[in-house]
JSON list of C-alpha atoms in Angstrom, two decimals:
[
{"chain": "A", "resi": 1412, "resn": "MET", "atom": "CA", "xyz": [-17.37, -72.77, -32.69]},
{"chain": "A", "resi": 1413, "resn": "SER", "atom": "CA", "xyz": [-15.01, -71.53, -29.55]},
{"chain": "A", "resi": 1414, "resn": "GLU", "atom": "CA", "xyz": [-14.72, -67.78, -28.36]},
{"chain": "A", "resi": 1415, "resn": "ARG", "atom": "CA", "xyz": [-10.97, -67.87, -28.50]},
{"chain": "A", "resi": 1416, "resn": "GLY", "atom": "CA", "xyz": [-10.02, -65.01, -26.05]},
{"chain": "A", "resi": 1417, "resn": "PHE", "atom": "CA", "xyz": [-7.19, -62.46, -25.79]},
{"chain": "A", "resi": 1418, "resn": "THR", "atom": "CA", "xyz": [-3.84, -64.49, -24.90]},
{"chain": "A", "resi": 1419, "resn": "LEU", "atom": "CA", "xyz": [-1.44, -63.11, -22.64]},
{"chain": "A", "resi": 1420, "resn": "ILE", "atom": "CA", "xyz": [0.85, -61.42, -24.34]},
{"chain": "A", "resi": 1421, "resn": "GLU", "atom": "CA", "xyz": [-1.73, -59.44, -26.46]},
{"chain": "A", "resi": 1422, "resn": "VAL", "atom": "CA", "xyz": [-2.78, -58.59, -22.61]},
{"chain": "A", "resi": 1423, "resn": "LEU", "atom": "CA", "xyz": [1.33, -57.28, -22.15]},
{"chain": "A", "resi": 1424, "resn": "ILE", "atom": "CA", "xyz": [1.04, -55.53, -25.93]},
{"chain": "A", "resi": 1425, "resn": "ALA", "atom": "CA", "xyz": [-2.36, -53.69, -24.43]},
{"chain": "A", "resi": 1426, "resn": "LEU", "atom": "CA", "xyz": [-0.41, -52.83, -21.64]},
{"chain": "A", "resi": 1427, "resn": "PHE", "atom": "CA", "xyz": [2.47, -51.60, -23.16]},
{"chain": "A", "resi": 1428, "resn": "ILE", "atom": "CA", "xyz": [0.54, -49.54, -25.64]},
{"chain": "A", "resi": 1429, "resn": "SER", "atom": "CA", "xyz": [-2.12, -48.04, -23.36]},
{"chain": "A", "resi": 1430, "resn": "ALA", "atom": "CA", "xyz": [1.32, -47.74, -21.22]},
{"chain": "A", "resi": 1431, "resn": "ILE", "atom": "CA", "xyz": [3.31, -44.98, -24.12]},
{"chain": "A", "resi": 1432, "resn": "VAL", "atom": "CA", "xyz": [-0.33, -43.55, -24.78]},
{"chain": "A", "resi": 1433, "resn": "ALA", "atom": "CA", "xyz": [-0.76, -42.68, -20.85]},
{"chain": "A", "resi": 1434, "resn": "ILE", "atom": "CA", "xyz": [2.73, -40.57, -20.86]},
{"chain": "A", "resi": 1435, "resn": "MET", "atom": "CA", "xyz": [2.43, -38.89, -24.52]},
{"chain": "A", "resi": 1436, "resn": "ALA", "atom": "CA", "xyz": [-0.44, -37.48, -22.66]},
{"chain": "A", "resi": 1437, "resn": "TYR", "atom": "CA", "xyz": [1.00, -36.78, -20.25]},
{"chain": "A", "resi": 1438, "resn": "ARG", "atom": "CA", "xyz": [3.77, -34.82, -21.17]},
{"chain": "A", "resi": 1439, "resn": "GLY", "atom": "CA", "xyz": [1.53, -33.23, -23.62]},
{"chain": "A", "resi": 1440, "resn": "LEU", "atom": "CA", "xyz": [-0.56, -31.67, -21.29]},
{"chain": "A", "resi": 1441, "resn": "ASP", "atom": "CA", "xyz": [2.76, -31.15, -18.48]},
{"chain": "A", "resi": 1442, "resn": "SER", "atom": "CA", "xyz": [3.83, -29.39, -21.11]},
{"chain": "A", "resi": 1443, "resn": "ALA", "atom": "CA", "xyz": [0.74, -27.00, -22.12]},
{"chain": "A", "resi": 1444, "resn": "VAL", "atom": "CA", "xyz": [0.24, -26.54, -17.60]},
{"chain": "A", "resi": 1445, "resn": "GLN", "atom": "CA", "xyz": [4.18, -25.35, -17.96]},
{"chain": "A", "resi": 1446, "resn": "GLN", "atom": "CA", "xyz": [3.58, -23.17, -21.41]},
{"chain": "A", "resi": 1447, "resn": "ARG", "atom": "CA", "xyz": [0.78, -21.65, -19.29]},
{"chain": "A", "resi": 1448, "resn": "GLN", "atom": "CA", "xyz": [2.76, -21.11, -16.31]},
{"chain": "A", "resi": 1449, "resn": "SER", "atom": "CA", "xyz": [5.20, -19.42, -18.33]},
{"chain": "A", "resi": 1450, "resn": "LEU", "atom": "CA", "xyz": [3.45, -17.44, -20.26]},
{"chain": "A", "resi": 1451, "resn": "GLN", "atom": "CA", "xyz": [1.27, -15.91, -16.30]},
{"chain": "A", "resi": 1452, "resn": "ALA", "atom": "CA", "xyz": [4.97, -15.92, -15.32]},
{"chain": "A", "resi": 1453, "resn": "ALA", "atom": "CA", "xyz": [5.89, -13.60, -18.06]},
{"chain": "A", "resi": 1454, "resn": "ALA", "atom": "CA", "xyz": [2.74, -11.11, -18.30]},
{"chain": "A", "resi": 1455, "resn": "GLU", "atom": "CA", "xyz": [3.04, -10.22, -14.65]},
{"chain": "A", "resi": 1456, "resn": "ARG", "atom": "CA", "xyz": [6.50, -9.59, -14.34]},
{"chain": "A", "resi": 1457, "resn": "SER", "atom": "CA", "xyz": [5.58, -6.72, -17.91]},
{"chain": "A", "resi": 1458, "resn": "ASN", "atom": "CA", "xyz": [3.00, -5.55, -15.55]},
{"chain": "A", "resi": 1459, "resn": "GLN", "atom": "CA", "xyz": [5.17, -5.40, -12.47]},
{"chain": "A", "resi": 1460, "resn": "ILE", "atom": "CA", "xyz": [7.67, -2.92, -14.32]},
{"chain": "A", "resi": 1461, "resn": "LEU", "atom": "CA", "xyz": [5.21, -1.52, -16.25]},
{"chain": "A", "resi": 1462, "resn": "GLN", "atom": "CA", "xyz": [3.33, -0.46, -12.97]},
{"chain": "A", "resi": 1463, "resn": "PHE", "atom": "CA", "xyz": [7.60, 0.50, -11.73]},
{"chain": "A", "resi": 1464, "resn": "TRP", "atom": "CA", "xyz": [7.85, 3.23, -15.14]},
{"chain": "A", "resi": 1465, "resn": "THR", "atom": "CA", "xyz": [3.98, 4.10, -14.21]},
{"chain": "A", "resi": 1466, "resn": "LEU", "atom": "CA", "xyz": [4.82, 4.89, -10.48]},
{"chain": "A", "resi": 1467, "resn": "LEU", "atom": "CA", "xyz": [8.40, 6.96, -11.36]},
{"chain": "A", "resi": 1468, "resn": "GLU", "atom": "CA", "xyz": [6.05, 9.25, -14.69]},
{"chain": "A", "resi": 1469, "resn": "ARG", "atom": "CA", "xyz": [3.57, 10.04, -12.18]},
{"chain": "A", "resi": 1470, "resn": "ASP", "atom": "CA", "xyz": [6.29, 11.56, -9.29]},
{"chain": "A", "resi": 1471, "resn": "LEU", "atom": "CA", "xyz": [8.19, 13.07, -11.92]},
{"chain": "A", "resi": 1472, "resn": "THR", "atom": "CA", "xyz": [5.14, 14.70, -13.63]},
{"chain": "A", "resi": 1473, "resn": "GLN", "atom": "CA", "xyz": [4.25, 17.02, -10.91]},
{"chain": "A", "resi": 1474, "resn": "ILE", "atom": "CA", "xyz": [8.22, 17.55, -10.14]},
{"chain": "A", "resi": 1475, "resn": "ALA", "atom": "CA", "xyz": [8.77, 20.74, -7.97]},
{"chain": "A", "resi": 1476, "resn": "PRO", "atom": "CA", "xyz": [10.93, 23.35, -7.67]},
{"chain": "A", "resi": 1477, "resn": "ARG", "atom": "CA", "xyz": [11.55, 23.67, -4.13]},
{"chain": "A", "resi": 1478, "resn": "PRO", "atom": "CA", "xyz": [14.52, 22.95, -2.50]},
{"chain": "A", "resi": 1479, "resn": "ILE", "atom": "CA", "xyz": [14.60, 21.50, 1.22]},
{"chain": "A", "resi": 1480, "resn": "LYS", "atom": "CA", "xyz": [15.41, 21.49, 4.62]},
{"chain": "A", "resi": 1481, "resn": "ASP", "atom": "CA", "xyz": [17.14, 17.84, 6.02]},
{"chain": "A", "resi": 1482, "resn": "ALA", "atom": "CA", "xyz": [17.43, 16.35, 9.61]},
{"chain": "A", "resi": 1483, "resn": "TYR", "atom": "CA", "xyz": [20.87, 18.78, 10.40]},
{"chain": "A", "resi": 1484, "resn": "GLU", "atom": "CA", "xyz": [19.05, 21.60, 9.14]},
{"chain": "A", "resi": 1485, "resn": "GLN", "atom": "CA", "xyz": [21.22, 21.80, 5.64]},
{"chain": "A", "resi": 1486, "resn": "ARG", "atom": "CA", "xyz": [19.12, 23.01, 2.27]},
{"chain": "A", "resi": 1487, "resn": "GLN", "atom": "CA", "xyz": [19.28, 20.42, -0.57]},
{"chain": "A", "resi": 1488, "resn": "PRO", "atom": "CA", "xyz": [17.71, 20.96, -3.63]},
{"chain": "A", "resi": 1489, "resn": "ALA", "atom": "CA", "xyz": [14.46, 20.68, -4.91]},
{"chain": "A", "resi": 1490, "resn": "LEU", "atom": "CA", "xyz": [16.21, 17.98, -6.75]},
{"chain": "A", "resi": 1491, "resn": "ARG", "atom": "CA", "xyz": [19.06, 15.56, -6.38]},
{"chain": "A", "resi": 1492, "resn": "GLY", "atom": "CA", "xyz": [20.39, 12.62, -8.42]},
{"chain": "A", "resi": 1493, "resn": "GLY", "atom": "CA", "xyz": [23.08, 9.84, -9.58]},
{"chain": "A", "resi": 1494, "resn": "LEU", "atom": "CA", "xyz": [24.91, 6.78, -9.00]},
{"chain": "A", "resi": 1495, "resn": "VAL", "atom": "CA", "xyz": [27.51, 8.36, -6.28]},
{"chain": "A", "resi": 1496, "resn": "LEU", "atom": "CA", "xyz": [24.31, 8.44, -4.26]},
{"chain": "A", "resi": 1497, "resn": "ASP", "atom": "CA", "xyz": [22.17, 6.21, -2.24]},
{"chain": "A", "resi": 1498, "resn": "ASP", "atom": "CA", "xyz": [19.55, 7.26, -3.54]},
{"chain": "A", "resi": 1499, "resn": "PHE", "atom": "CA", "xyz": [19.75, 8.42, -7.82]},
{"chain": "A", "resi": 1500, "resn": "LEU", "atom": "CA", "xyz": [16.95, 10.03, -7.61]},
{"chain": "A", "resi": 1501, "resn": "ALA", "atom": "CA", "xyz": [15.55, 12.36, -4.48]},
{"chain": "A", "resi": 1502, "resn": "PHE", "atom": "CA", "xyz": [13.17, 15.01, -5.54]},
{"chain": "A", "resi": 1503, "resn": "THR", "atom": "CA", "xyz": [10.38, 17.42, -4.24]},
{"chain": "A", "resi": 1504, "resn": "ARG", "atom": "CA", "xyz": [6.66, 16.58, -6.06]},
{"chain": "A", "resi": 1505, "resn": "ALA", "atom": "CA", "xyz": [3.10, 18.49, -6.00]},
{"chain": "A", "resi": 1506, "resn": "GLY", "atom": "CA", "xyz": [-0.29, 17.49, -6.58]},
{"chain": "A", "resi": 1507, "resn": "TRP", "atom": "CA", "xyz": [0.10, 15.27, -3.13]},
{"chain": "A", "resi": 1508, "resn": "ASN", "atom": "CA", "xyz": [-3.95, 14.69, -2.61]},
{"chain": "A", "resi": 1509, "resn": "ASN", "atom": "CA", "xyz": [-5.22, 14.56, 1.41]},
{"chain": "A", "resi": 1510, "resn": "PRO", "atom": "CA", "xyz": [-8.84, 13.84, 0.87]},
{"chain": "A", "resi": 1511, "resn": "ALA", "atom": "CA", "xyz": [-9.33, 13.38, 4.43]},
{"chain": "A", "resi": 1512, "resn": "GLY", "atom": "CA", "xyz": [-8.44, 17.38, 4.83]},
{"chain": "A", "resi": 1513, "resn": "GLN", "atom": "CA", "xyz": [-5.39, 16.92, 7.31]},
{"chain": "A", "resi": 1514, "resn": "GLN", "atom": "CA", "xyz": [-3.47, 19.56, 7.36]},
{"chain": "A", "resi": 1515, "resn": "ARG", "atom": "CA", "xyz": [-0.77, 19.22, 5.46]},
{"chain": "A", "resi": 1516, "resn": "SER", "atom": "CA", "xyz": [1.64, 20.16, 2.23]},
{"chain": "A", "resi": 1517, "resn": "ASN", "atom": "CA", "xyz": [0.55, 19.00, -0.61]},
{"chain": "A", "resi": 1518, "resn": "MET", "atom": "CA", "xyz": [3.89, 18.63, -2.13]},
{"chain": "A", "resi": 1519, "resn": "GLN", "atom": "CA", "xyz": [6.10, 15.41, -0.43]},
{"chain": "A", "resi": 1520, "resn": "ARG", "atom": "CA", "xyz": [9.85, 13.98, -0.68]},
{"chain": "A", "resi": 1521, "resn": "VAL", "atom": "CA", "xyz": [10.55, 10.94, -3.03]},
{"chain": "A", "resi": 1522, "resn": "SER", "atom": "CA", "xyz": [13.71, 9.54, -3.45]},
{"chain": "A", "resi": 1523, "resn": "TYR", "atom": "CA", "xyz": [14.32, 6.12, -5.66]},
{"chain": "A", "resi": 1524, "resn": "ALA", "atom": "CA", "xyz": [17.16, 4.02, -4.29]},
{"chain": "A", "resi": 1525, "resn": "PHE", "atom": "CA", "xyz": [19.14, 0.27, -6.20]},
{"chain": "A", "resi": 1526, "resn": "GLN", "atom": "CA", "xyz": [19.38, -1.52, -2.86]},
{"chain": "A", "resi": 1527, "resn": "ASP", "atom": "CA", "xyz": [19.89, -5.37, -3.16]},
{"chain": "A", "resi": 1528, "resn": "ASP", "atom": "CA", "xyz": [18.69, -6.41, -6.86]},
{"chain": "A", "resi": 1529, "resn": "THR", "atom": "CA", "xyz": [16.05, -3.78, -6.36]},
{"chain": "A", "resi": 1530, "resn": "ILE", "atom": "CA", "xyz": [14.42, -0.47, -6.53]},
{"chain": "A", "resi": 1531, "resn": "VAL", "atom": "CA", "xyz": [12.26, 0.93, -2.84]},
{"chain": "A", "resi": 1532, "resn": "ARG", "atom": "CA", "xyz": [10.98, 3.85, -3.76]},
{"chain": "A", "resi": 1533, "resn": "ALA", "atom": "CA", "xyz": [10.82, 6.72, -0.54]},
{"chain": "A", "resi": 1534, "resn": "MET", "atom": "CA", "xyz": [8.94, 9.02, 0.51]},
{"chain": "A", "resi": 1535, "resn": "TRP", "atom": "CA", "xyz": [8.10, 11.28, 3.39]},
{"chain": "A", "resi": 1536, "resn": "ARG", "atom": "CA", "xyz": [4.99, 13.04, 5.23]},
{"chain": "A", "resi": 1537, "resn": "ASP", "atom": "CA", "xyz": [7.52, 15.92, 5.37]},
{"chain": "A", "resi": 1538, "resn": "VAL", "atom": "CA", "xyz": [8.52, 18.20, 2.91]},
{"chain": "A", "resi": 1539, "resn": "ASP", "atom": "CA", "xyz": [11.36, 19.59, 5.99]},
{"chain": "A", "resi": 1540, "resn": "ALA", "atom": "CA", "xyz": [12.64, 16.72, 7.50]},
{"chain": "A", "resi": 1541, "resn": "THR", "atom": "CA", "xyz": [12.94, 16.70, 11.54]},
{"chain": "A", "resi": 1542, "resn": "ALA", "atom": "CA", "xyz": [15.46, 14.27, 13.30]},
{"chain": "A", "resi": 1543, "resn": "GLN", "atom": "CA", "xyz": [12.02, 12.45, 14.23]},
{"chain": "A", "resi": 1544, "resn": "SER", "atom": "CA", "xyz": [11.14, 11.69, 10.69]},
{"chain": "A", "resi": 1545, "resn": "GLU", "atom": "CA", "xyz": [10.40, 8.12, 9.17]},
{"chain": "A", "resi": 1546, "resn": "PRO", "atom": "CA", "xyz": [10.15, 7.38, 5.85]},
{"chain": "A", "resi": 1547, "resn": "GLN", "atom": "CA", "xyz": [7.64, 5.38, 4.48]},
{"chain": "A", "resi": 1548, "resn": "SER", "atom": "CA", "xyz": [9.83, 2.65, 1.97]},
{"chain": "A", "resi": 1549, "resn": "LEU", "atom": "CA", "xyz": [7.98, 0.30, -1.58]},
{"chain": "A", "resi": 1550, "resn": "VAL", "atom": "CA", "xyz": [9.77, -2.75, -3.35]},
{"chain": "A", "resi": 1551, "resn": "VAL", "atom": "CA", "xyz": [8.76, -1.01, -6.17]},
{"chain": "A", "resi": 1552, "resn": "LEU", "atom": "CA", "xyz": [10.66, -3.74, -8.67]},
{"chain": "A", "resi": 1553, "resn": "ARG", "atom": "CA", "xyz": [12.77, -6.41, -7.46]},
{"chain": "A", "resi": 1554, "resn": "ASP", "atom": "CA", "xyz": [15.83, -8.16, -9.30]},
{"chain": "A", "resi": 1555, "resn": "VAL", "atom": "CA", "xyz": [16.67, -5.21, -11.54]},
{"chain": "A", "resi": 1556, "resn": "GLU", "atom": "CA", "xyz": [20.87, -6.17, -12.72]},
{"chain": "A", "resi": 1557, "resn": "ASP", "atom": "CA", "xyz": [21.83, -2.56, -13.72]},
{"chain": "A", "resi": 1558, "resn": "ILE", "atom": "CA", "xyz": [20.03, 1.47, -13.78]},
{"chain": "A", "resi": 1559, "resn": "SER", "atom": "CA", "xyz": [21.59, 4.69, -14.25]},
{"chain": "A", "resi": 1560, "resn": "VAL", "atom": "CA", "xyz": [20.25, 7.86, -14.70]},
{"chain": "A", "resi": 1561, "resn": "MET", "atom": "CA", "xyz": [21.25, 10.72, -17.04]},
{"chain": "A", "resi": 1562, "resn": "PHE", "atom": "CA", "xyz": [19.76, 14.21, -16.71]},
{"chain": "A", "resi": 1563, "resn": "LEU", "atom": "CA", "xyz": [19.24, 16.80, -19.67]},
{"chain": "A", "resi": 1564, "resn": "ASN", "atom": "CA", "xyz": [20.20, 20.06, -19.07]},
{"chain": "A", "resi": 1565, "resn": "ALA", "atom": "CA", "xyz": [19.34, 23.69, -21.19]},
{"chain": "A", "resi": 1566, "resn": "ALA", "atom": "CA", "xyz": [22.82, 23.41, -22.87]},
{"chain": "A", "resi": 1567, "resn": "PRO", "atom": "CA", "xyz": [24.72, 22.79, -26.12]},
{"chain": "A", "resi": 1568, "resn": "ASN", "atom": "CA", "xyz": [23.80, 19.79, -28.08]},
{"chain": "A", "resi": 1569, "resn": "ALA", "atom": "CA", "xyz": [25.63, 17.63, -25.93]},
{"chain": "A", "resi": 1570, "resn": "ARG", "atom": "CA", "xyz": [23.64, 13.96, -27.67]},
{"chain": "A", "resi": 1571, "resn": "ASP", "atom": "CA", "xyz": [21.57, 14.12, -30.76]},
{"chain": "A", "resi": 1572, "resn": "ASP", "atom": "CA", "xyz": [18.40, 12.30, -29.45]},
{"chain": "A", "resi": 1573, "resn": "GLY", "atom": "CA", "xyz": [15.36, 15.73, -30.24]},
{"chain": "A", "resi": 1574, "resn": "LEU", "atom": "CA", "xyz": [15.99, 16.64, -26.92]},
{"chain": "A", "resi": 1575, "resn": "GLY", "atom": "CA", "xyz": [19.15, 18.65, -27.35]},
{"chain": "A", "resi": 1576, "resn": "GLY", "atom": "CA", "xyz": [20.75, 19.99, -24.83]},
{"chain": "A", "resi": 1577, "resn": "GLU", "atom": "CA", "xyz": [23.74, 18.92, -22.71]},
{"chain": "A", "resi": 1578, "resn": "TRP", "atom": "CA", "xyz": [23.00, 15.01, -20.91]},
{"chain": "A", "resi": 1579, "resn": "LEU", "atom": "CA", "xyz": [24.64, 14.76, -17.32]},
{"chain": "A", "resi": 1580, "resn": "VAL", "atom": "CA", "xyz": [25.34, 11.67, -15.58]},
{"chain": "A", "resi": 1581, "resn": "GLU", "atom": "CA", "xyz": [24.28, 13.66, -11.55]},
{"chain": "A", "resi": 1582, "resn": "TRP", "atom": "CA", "xyz": [22.05, 16.40, -10.94]},
{"chain": "A", "resi": 1583, "resn": "GLY", "atom": "CA", "xyz": [22.26, 19.46, -8.64]},
{"chain": "A", "resi": 1584, "resn": "LEU", "atom": "CA", "xyz": [25.50, 18.80, -6.44]},
{"chain": "A", "resi": 1585, "resn": "GLN", "atom": "CA", "xyz": [26.55, 21.28, -7.27]},
{"chain": "A", "resi": 1586, "resn": "GLY", "atom": "CA", "xyz": [26.04, 22.70, -4.01]},
{"chain": "A", "resi": 1587, "resn": "SER", "atom": "CA", "xyz": [25.42, 26.37, -5.33]},
{"chain": "A", "resi": 1588, "resn": "GLU", "atom": "CA", "xyz": [22.49, 28.11, -3.65]},
{"chain": "A", "resi": 1589, "resn": "ASN", "atom": "CA", "xyz": [21.31, 29.01, -7.30]},
{"chain": "A", "resi": 1590, "resn": "ASP", "atom": "CA", "xyz": [20.98, 25.68, -8.54]},
{"chain": "A", "resi": 1591, "resn": "MET", "atom": "CA", "xyz": [18.51, 24.68, -5.41]},
{"chain": "A", "resi": 1592, "resn": "THR", "atom": "CA", "xyz": [15.31, 25.33, -7.37]},
{"chain": "A", "resi": 1593, "resn": "ALA", "atom": "CA", "xyz": [16.79, 24.01, -11.26]},
{"chain": "A", "resi": 1594, "resn": "ILE", "atom": "CA", "xyz": [14.79, 21.96, -13.00]},
{"chain": "A", "resi": 1595, "resn": "PRO", "atom": "CA", "xyz": [15.79, 19.15, -16.11]},
{"chain": "A", "resi": 1596, "resn": "GLN", "atom": "CA", "xyz": [14.89, 19.66, -19.08]},
{"chain": "A", "resi": 1597, "resn": "ALA", "atom": "CA", "xyz": [13.90, 15.80, -19.38]},
{"chain": "A", "resi": 1598, "resn": "ILE", "atom": "CA", "xyz": [15.45, 12.72, -16.99]},
{"chain": "A", "resi": 1599, "resn": "GLU", "atom": "CA", "xyz": [16.42, 9.35, -18.76]},
{"chain": "A", "resi": 1600, "resn": "VAL", "atom": "CA", "xyz": [16.74, 6.48, -16.73]},
{"chain": "A", "resi": 1601, "resn": "VAL", "atom": "CA", "xyz": [17.66, 2.74, -18.07]},
{"chain": "A", "resi": 1602, "resn": "VAL", "atom": "CA", "xyz": [16.66, 0.18, -15.88]},
{"chain": "A", "resi": 1603, "resn": "ASN", "atom": "CA", "xyz": [18.98, -4.21, -16.73]},
{"chain": "A", "resi": 1604, "resn": "THR", "atom": "CA", "xyz": [17.02, -6.44, -15.77]},
{"chain": "A", "resi": 1605, "resn": "ASN", "atom": "CA", "xyz": [17.87, -10.14, -16.21]},
{"chain": "A", "resi": 1606, "resn": "ASP", "atom": "CA", "xyz": [14.58, -10.99, -17.64]},
{"chain": "A", "resi": 1607, "resn": "PHE", "atom": "CA", "xyz": [13.35, -8.41, -19.98]},
{"chain": "A", "resi": 1608, "resn": "GLY", "atom": "CA", "xyz": [17.09, -7.13, -20.44]},
{"chain": "A", "resi": 1609, "resn": "GLU", "atom": "CA", "xyz": [17.82, -3.19, -21.02]},
{"chain": "A", "resi": 1610, "resn": "VAL", "atom": "CA", "xyz": [14.18, -1.37, -20.66]},
{"chain": "A", "resi": 1611, "resn": "ARG", "atom": "CA", "xyz": [15.23, 2.49, -21.30]},
{"chain": "A", "resi": 1612, "resn": "ARG", "atom": "CA", "xyz": [12.26, 5.81, -20.44]},
{"chain": "A", "resi": 1613, "resn": "ILE", "atom": "CA", "xyz": [12.97, 9.44, -21.17]},
{"chain": "A", "resi": 1614, "resn": "PHE", "atom": "CA", "xyz": [10.88, 11.64, -19.37]},
{"chain": "A", "resi": 1615, "resn": "GLU", "atom": "CA", "xyz": [10.50, 15.23, -20.20]},
{"chain": "A", "resi": 1616, "resn": "LEU", "atom": "CA", "xyz": [9.65, 17.34, -17.33]},
{"chain": "A", "resi": 1617, "resn": "ALA", "atom": "CA", "xyz": [7.59, 20.81, -17.59]}
]
């Protein structure tokens, strides 16, 4: 009995089926890779936002009622903020570590600004600025659509959220000498991003 080989049609059918299986396997693998990359990107983005909130919280918990002098020898309040400013938050903070034992204060001036869809943190080595003072700036969060900030003044209730007081959209812009050391009871910061939407935090201040 003679052995029967595969016909050309059978070979073509087998190759066609193998190609379909290979395409399906590739699509499955590609989908898994894309899903993994998407999850990894989301995790990295979530970590970036968390790092921003952690940094801001660390700064605000060290806030100090210490007014400063700017480069023009004009007194500026310990804290000023509001969206009408280039930097929506600018304040003096304590607790600046000095492991090298340099001759400097443990306080520093810090600001947060919203520029070109990014949040930029700047800090000055000298609390009281001089004409030669140059800040060290760092982008702390990218891809930000919008930001808002409010300040809780210890006054009769204007919005009941458990803290009590009146929420203001500006702080430290009154120009009164008595307001130079004033610190709000709390600061609310709302960040709106393309991917995570609106994220809101309230920081209670000492």
